[in-house]
Structures are given as structure tokens and as C-alpha cells.
């Protein structure tokens, strides 16, 4: 076989292989499996950790960025979800540009109450549990599939994606190219949330009640959310 024919044959074979990989997953197929199985806490326990970094260098002009104190130049959030049998806990940690933890909170339902604990300030709040207070991670996203997803390959990120679009908002799930390995998700206008860990081993410690020396202080965000749920229920 001549050299030119071999090159042509290999090029053709590579094209066929690439096309086969591209067609291996239908739009939304990987994400539906992810939300319906891997992250479905009705079927098994779910432990999920994601991080997101917001670098003000990407938002501000160079001059405005240079005037910021180091603490405000970057912010990294770490969110840990632990879910099982309809019970979920969400722990959120935020670290500033100097590496200082500026937020460390957890919220969960237990014993008929919804707790919000602030580990930095050694405070907590609790209100009677209402339906909708503790929602599993997958359930907060599954509603996006009321619209038809699209799929493709993001050249800049180097990942395959499933994308849903509602008006000006988008939600994209990213996977390693040609596989169903989930690496993160992204909402419109915000940096990507990267998956650090996903397993079926829950960290039970996040459901611990606040220590006795923690002071109960009203959490405005928690109380406002509870009030909205009450208003919705009474309609």
C-alpha cells in the first residue's frame, strides 16, 4: 500500500472514530444519568464536594484590580453536600485572596427543625422544619430539563458539555471528552464549579447539632426563606 493511500486511510479512520465518539452520547444523556443515578439520594447516599474560584482580574480593569487589597482579589468557595433518605446538609466555606476563611456554615434539617450553624462566629439558628427547606442537590437542577439540552465540545475548556438555555440563563454540565466522567457545571456569567469529590459515603458529622457553647442568634436569610415557604403554603 502506497504511503499516500495509507495516510488517506488513517485520516479516514480517525474521522470515523471521532464521529463515533461524538455520537456516543445523545444531548443530555450523560447529565440525566448523573442526576438520576449518581446524585440521586433517594437511591443511595450522596457525598459531593465542588469548588468555584472568582478572580476579580477577570472582572475588573487592570487599574481597578491593582487597587484592590489582596484579600478581595480572589475568592474561592467550597460547598459540600451530604444527602440520604431525603435528608440533606450543605456546608459552605469561603476563602479570600489571602487564604483566610471568611465563611464556614452548614444548614440541615434534623429532629423536626432546620438548623443553620456558623462555625466562625460560634452561633446558630433554628426554625421548625417546613417542606422544601432541605432540597437535594440534584432536585435543584433537574427542573432545567424542561427545555431541550444541546451537546458539544468546548474548545476553551477541553470538555464535552450538555447545555440547557432558558432566556438569558444557561446551565452547562461538563464531562471528560468522550466519557461520562463529570468534571463540573457552570451557570451563566459565573465561573465553573469544579467537582472535587463525589461518592456514596456521607460524612455524618455535618449533621451534628451545635455545641452547647454556641449562642442562638437569628439568621435573617434563614428566617426570610422560612417566611416565604410559609406564605407559599398558606396560599
Short mmCIF file of C-alpha atoms in Angstrom, two decimals:
data_model
loop_
_atom_site.label_atom_id
_atom_site.label_comp_id
_atom_site.label_asym_id
_atom_site.label_seq_id
_atom_site.Cartn_x
_atom_site.Cartn_y
_atom_site.Cartn_z
CA UNK A 1 0.00 0.00 0.00
CA UNK A 2 1.44 3.35 -1.04
CA UNK A 3 2.31 5.96 1.58
CA UNK A 4 -0.33 8.44 0.33
CA UNK A 5 -3.02 5.75 0.42
CA UNK A 6 -2.03 4.75 3.97
CA UNK A 7 -2.22 8.39 5.12
CA UNK A 8 -5.61 8.78 3.45
CA UNK A 9 -6.86 5.56 5.05
CA UNK A 10 -5.64 6.57 8.55
CA UNK A 11 -7.18 10.02 8.16
CA UNK A 12 -10.49 8.46 7.16
CA UNK A 13 -10.34 6.00 10.09
CA UNK A 14 -9.58 8.79 12.56
CA UNK A 15 -12.52 10.81 11.23
CA UNK A 16 -14.84 7.83 11.69
CA UNK A 17 -13.57 7.24 15.23
CA UNK A 18 -14.05 10.90 16.19
CA UNK A 19 -17.57 10.85 14.76
CA UNK A 20 -18.36 7.68 16.70
CA UNK A 21 -17.21 9.30 19.95
CA UNK A 22 -19.25 12.41 19.23
CA UNK A 23 -22.35 10.31 18.61
CA UNK A 24 -21.80 8.05 21.63
CA UNK A 25 -23.98 10.22 23.86
CA UNK A 26 -27.22 11.91 22.93
CA UNK A 27 -27.75 15.52 24.11
CA UNK A 28 -28.44 15.50 27.85
CA UNK A 29 -27.98 11.73 28.17
CA UNK A 30 -24.94 11.89 30.44
CA UNK A 31 -26.45 14.58 32.64
CA UNK A 32 -29.79 12.81 33.03
CA UNK A 33 -27.91 9.68 34.12
CA UNK A 34 -25.80 11.77 36.51
CA UNK A 35 -28.77 13.44 38.19
CA UNK A 36 -31.00 10.37 38.12
CA UNK A 37 -28.43 7.85 39.38
CA UNK A 38 -25.09 9.14 40.70
CA UNK A 39 -26.59 12.14 42.51
CA UNK A 40 -30.00 10.62 43.28
CA UNK A 41 -30.06 10.47 47.10
CA UNK A 42 -33.39 8.60 47.02
CA UNK A 43 -31.46 5.58 45.72
CA UNK A 44 -28.27 5.81 47.79
CA UNK A 45 -26.24 8.20 49.91
CA UNK A 46 -24.54 11.09 48.10
CA UNK A 47 -21.37 12.94 49.10
CA UNK A 48 -20.45 15.78 46.75
CA UNK A 49 -17.80 18.49 47.02
CA UNK A 50 -17.47 21.31 44.47
CA UNK A 51 -15.33 24.44 44.37
CA UNK A 52 -15.59 27.71 42.49
CA UNK A 53 -12.99 30.48 42.23
CA UNK A 54 -13.89 34.04 41.29
CA UNK A 55 -10.83 36.04 40.26
CA UNK A 56 -11.51 39.78 40.07
CA UNK A 57 -8.78 40.02 37.44
CA UNK A 58 -11.36 38.57 35.04
CA UNK A 59 -13.99 41.15 36.06
CA UNK A 60 -12.21 44.48 36.57
CA UNK A 61 -9.87 46.61 34.51
CA UNK A 62 -6.17 46.20 35.28
CA UNK A 63 -6.12 49.57 37.07
CA UNK A 64 -9.16 48.79 39.24
CA UNK A 65 -7.80 45.34 40.02
CA UNK A 66 -4.43 46.73 41.16
CA UNK A 67 -6.18 48.97 43.70
CA UNK A 68 -7.92 46.09 45.46
CA UNK A 69 -6.45 44.75 48.70
CA UNK A 70 -5.10 41.20 48.29
CA UNK A 71 -7.99 39.78 50.33
CA UNK A 72 -10.51 41.00 47.73
CA UNK A 73 -8.66 39.95 44.58
CA UNK A 74 -9.80 36.35 44.68
CA UNK A 75 -12.50 34.33 46.41
CA UNK A 76 -12.81 30.56 46.48
CA UNK A 77 -15.95 28.81 47.67
CA UNK A 78 -16.13 25.17 48.70
CA UNK A 79 -19.54 23.54 49.01
CA UNK A 80 -20.06 20.08 50.44
CA UNK A 81 -23.36 18.22 50.06
CA UNK A 82 -24.25 15.14 52.13
CA UNK A 83 -27.62 13.55 51.34
CA UNK A 84 -29.51 10.38 52.14
CA UNK A 85 -33.13 9.28 52.55
CA UNK A 86 -34.47 12.76 51.83
CA UNK A 87 -32.17 14.44 54.38
CA UNK A 88 -29.51 16.81 53.12
CA UNK A 89 -26.81 19.00 54.63
CA UNK A 90 -24.99 21.79 52.81
CA UNK A 91 -21.72 23.11 54.21
CA UNK A 92 -20.32 26.26 52.60
CA UNK A 93 -16.80 27.60 53.12
CA UNK A 94 -15.39 30.76 51.53
CA UNK A 95 -11.68 31.64 51.46
CA UNK A 96 -10.42 35.11 50.49
CA UNK A 97 -7.42 36.07 48.39
CA UNK A 98 -5.08 35.87 51.39
CA UNK A 99 -6.15 32.34 52.26
CA UNK A 100 -8.30 33.38 55.21
CA UNK A 101 -11.59 31.58 55.86
CA UNK A 102 -14.28 34.26 55.90
CA UNK A 103 -17.32 31.97 55.97
CA UNK A 104 -17.94 28.48 57.33
CA UNK A 105 -21.58 27.50 57.70
CA UNK A 106 -23.80 24.44 57.45
CA UNK A 107 -27.56 24.01 57.23
CA UNK A 108 -29.67 20.87 57.56
CA UNK A 109 -32.94 19.52 58.93
CA UNK A 110 -32.94 17.26 61.97
CA UNK A 111 -35.45 16.31 64.65
CA UNK A 112 -38.20 18.49 63.19
CA UNK A 113 -36.04 21.64 62.99
CA UNK A 114 -33.99 23.37 60.31
CA UNK A 115 -30.57 24.38 61.65
CA UNK A 116 -28.10 26.95 60.36
CA UNK A 117 -24.75 26.83 62.15
CA UNK A 118 -21.98 29.43 61.84
CA UNK A 119 -18.68 27.87 62.88
CA UNK A 120 -16.70 31.10 62.60
CA UNK A 121 -18.85 33.09 65.00
CA UNK A 122 -19.97 30.12 67.11
CA UNK A 123 -23.64 30.88 66.60
CA UNK A 124 -26.65 29.00 65.28
CA UNK A 125 -30.30 29.47 64.46
CA UNK A 126 -33.17 27.04 64.10
CA UNK A 127 -36.78 27.17 62.99
CA UNK A 128 -39.47 24.46 62.73
CA UNK A 129 -38.92 22.36 59.62
CA UNK A 130 -41.14 23.08 56.63
CA UNK A 131 -41.49 21.19 53.32
CA UNK A 132 -38.93 22.46 50.84
CA UNK A 133 -36.38 23.59 53.40
CA UNK A 134 -33.92 20.80 52.67
CA UNK A 135 -33.71 20.03 48.96
CA UNK A 136 -31.20 17.52 47.50
CA UNK A 137 -28.65 18.94 45.08
CA UNK A 138 -29.95 17.01 42.04
CA UNK A 139 -33.52 18.22 42.61
CA UNK A 140 -32.43 21.85 42.42
CA UNK A 141 -31.15 21.26 38.88
CA UNK A 142 -33.43 18.64 37.34
CA UNK A 143 -36.08 21.26 36.51
CA UNK A 144 -33.78 22.64 33.82
CA UNK A 145 -34.62 19.61 31.71
CA UNK A 146 -37.98 21.13 30.86
CA UNK A 147 -36.02 22.61 27.96
CA UNK A 148 -34.21 20.64 25.28
CA UNK A 149 -30.47 20.25 26.00
CA UNK A 150 -27.75 20.68 23.42
CA UNK A 151 -24.35 18.99 23.42
CA UNK A 152 -20.91 19.71 22.03
CA UNK A 153 -17.24 20.14 22.80
CA UNK A 154 -15.93 23.29 24.49
CA UNK A 155 -12.59 24.01 22.85
CA UNK A 156 -11.55 26.55 25.50
CA UNK A 157 -12.23 24.24 28.45
CA UNK A 158 -11.35 20.97 26.72
CA UNK A 159 -14.54 19.23 27.88
CA UNK A 160 -17.73 17.84 26.38
CA UNK A 161 -20.88 19.59 27.57
CA UNK A 162 -24.64 19.34 27.93
CA UNK A 163 -26.23 22.78 27.92
CA UNK A 164 -29.73 23.99 28.80
CA UNK A 165 -30.87 27.52 27.94
CA UNK A 166 -33.75 29.50 29.47
CA UNK A 167 -33.94 33.03 28.17
CA UNK A 168 -30.62 34.68 29.05
CA UNK A 169 -29.68 31.96 31.53
CA UNK A 170 -27.72 28.80 30.79
CA UNK A 171 -26.71 25.73 32.76
CA UNK A 172 -23.91 23.54 31.42
CA UNK A 173 -22.62 20.20 32.68
CA UNK A 174 -19.07 19.27 31.66
CA UNK A 175 -17.58 15.82 31.12
CA UNK A 176 -14.18 14.49 30.15
CA UNK A 177 -14.10 14.20 26.37
CA UNK A 178 -15.78 11.07 25.08
CA UNK A 179 -16.69 9.79 28.57
CA UNK A 180 -19.40 10.21 31.19
CA UNK A 181 -16.93 11.35 33.87
CA UNK A 182 -18.44 14.51 35.35
CA UNK A 183 -15.95 17.31 35.99
CA UNK A 184 -18.17 20.30 36.80
CA UNK A 185 -21.03 22.59 35.93
CA UNK A 186 -21.47 26.24 35.09
CA UNK A 187 -24.27 28.79 35.19
CA UNK A 188 -24.44 31.87 33.01
CA UNK A 189 -21.99 34.66 33.85
CA UNK A 190 -20.29 32.76 36.68
CA UNK A 191 -17.08 30.67 36.74
CA UNK A 192 -17.29 26.90 36.57
CA UNK A 193 -17.98 24.81 39.67
CA UNK A 194 -15.35 22.04 39.64
CA UNK A 195 -16.03 18.61 41.09
CA UNK A 196 -13.55 17.73 43.83
CA UNK A 197 -15.19 14.58 45.11
CA UNK A 198 -18.33 12.53 44.52
CA UNK A 199 -19.11 9.27 46.30
CA UNK A 200 -21.83 7.40 48.18
CA UNK A 201 -20.17 7.79 51.61
CA UNK A 202 -21.86 10.51 53.67
CA UNK A 203 -19.98 12.49 56.32
CA UNK A 204 -22.39 12.07 59.24
CA UNK A 205 -20.53 14.72 61.29
CA UNK A 206 -22.13 17.52 59.28
CA UNK A 207 -25.48 16.63 60.88
CA UNK A 208 -24.16 17.24 64.41
CA UNK A 209 -26.18 19.73 66.44
CA UNK A 210 -24.41 22.94 67.53
CA UNK A 211 -22.13 22.63 70.60
CA UNK A 212 -23.56 23.82 73.90
CA UNK A 213 -21.36 26.95 73.97
CA UNK A 214 -22.81 28.22 70.64
CA UNK A 215 -25.22 31.11 71.01
CA UNK A 216 -28.57 31.16 69.22
CA UNK A 217 -28.78 34.25 67.01
CA UNK A 218 -31.48 34.93 64.43
CA UNK A 219 -30.25 34.28 60.89
CA UNK A 220 -32.08 36.81 58.63
CA UNK A 221 -31.61 34.81 55.43
CA UNK A 222 -32.89 31.64 57.08
CA UNK A 223 -35.89 33.38 58.64
CA UNK A 224 -36.80 35.13 55.37
CA UNK A 225 -36.68 31.85 53.47
CA UNK A 226 -38.85 30.17 56.10
CA UNK A 227 -41.35 33.02 55.87
CA UNK A 228 -41.54 32.68 52.09
CA UNK A 229 -42.21 28.95 52.44
CA UNK A 230 -44.97 29.67 54.96
CA UNK A 231 -46.56 32.22 52.63
CA UNK A 232 -46.42 29.75 49.76
CA UNK A 233 -48.00 27.03 51.89
CA UNK A 234 -50.83 29.28 53.08
CA UNK A 235 -51.90 30.36 49.58
#
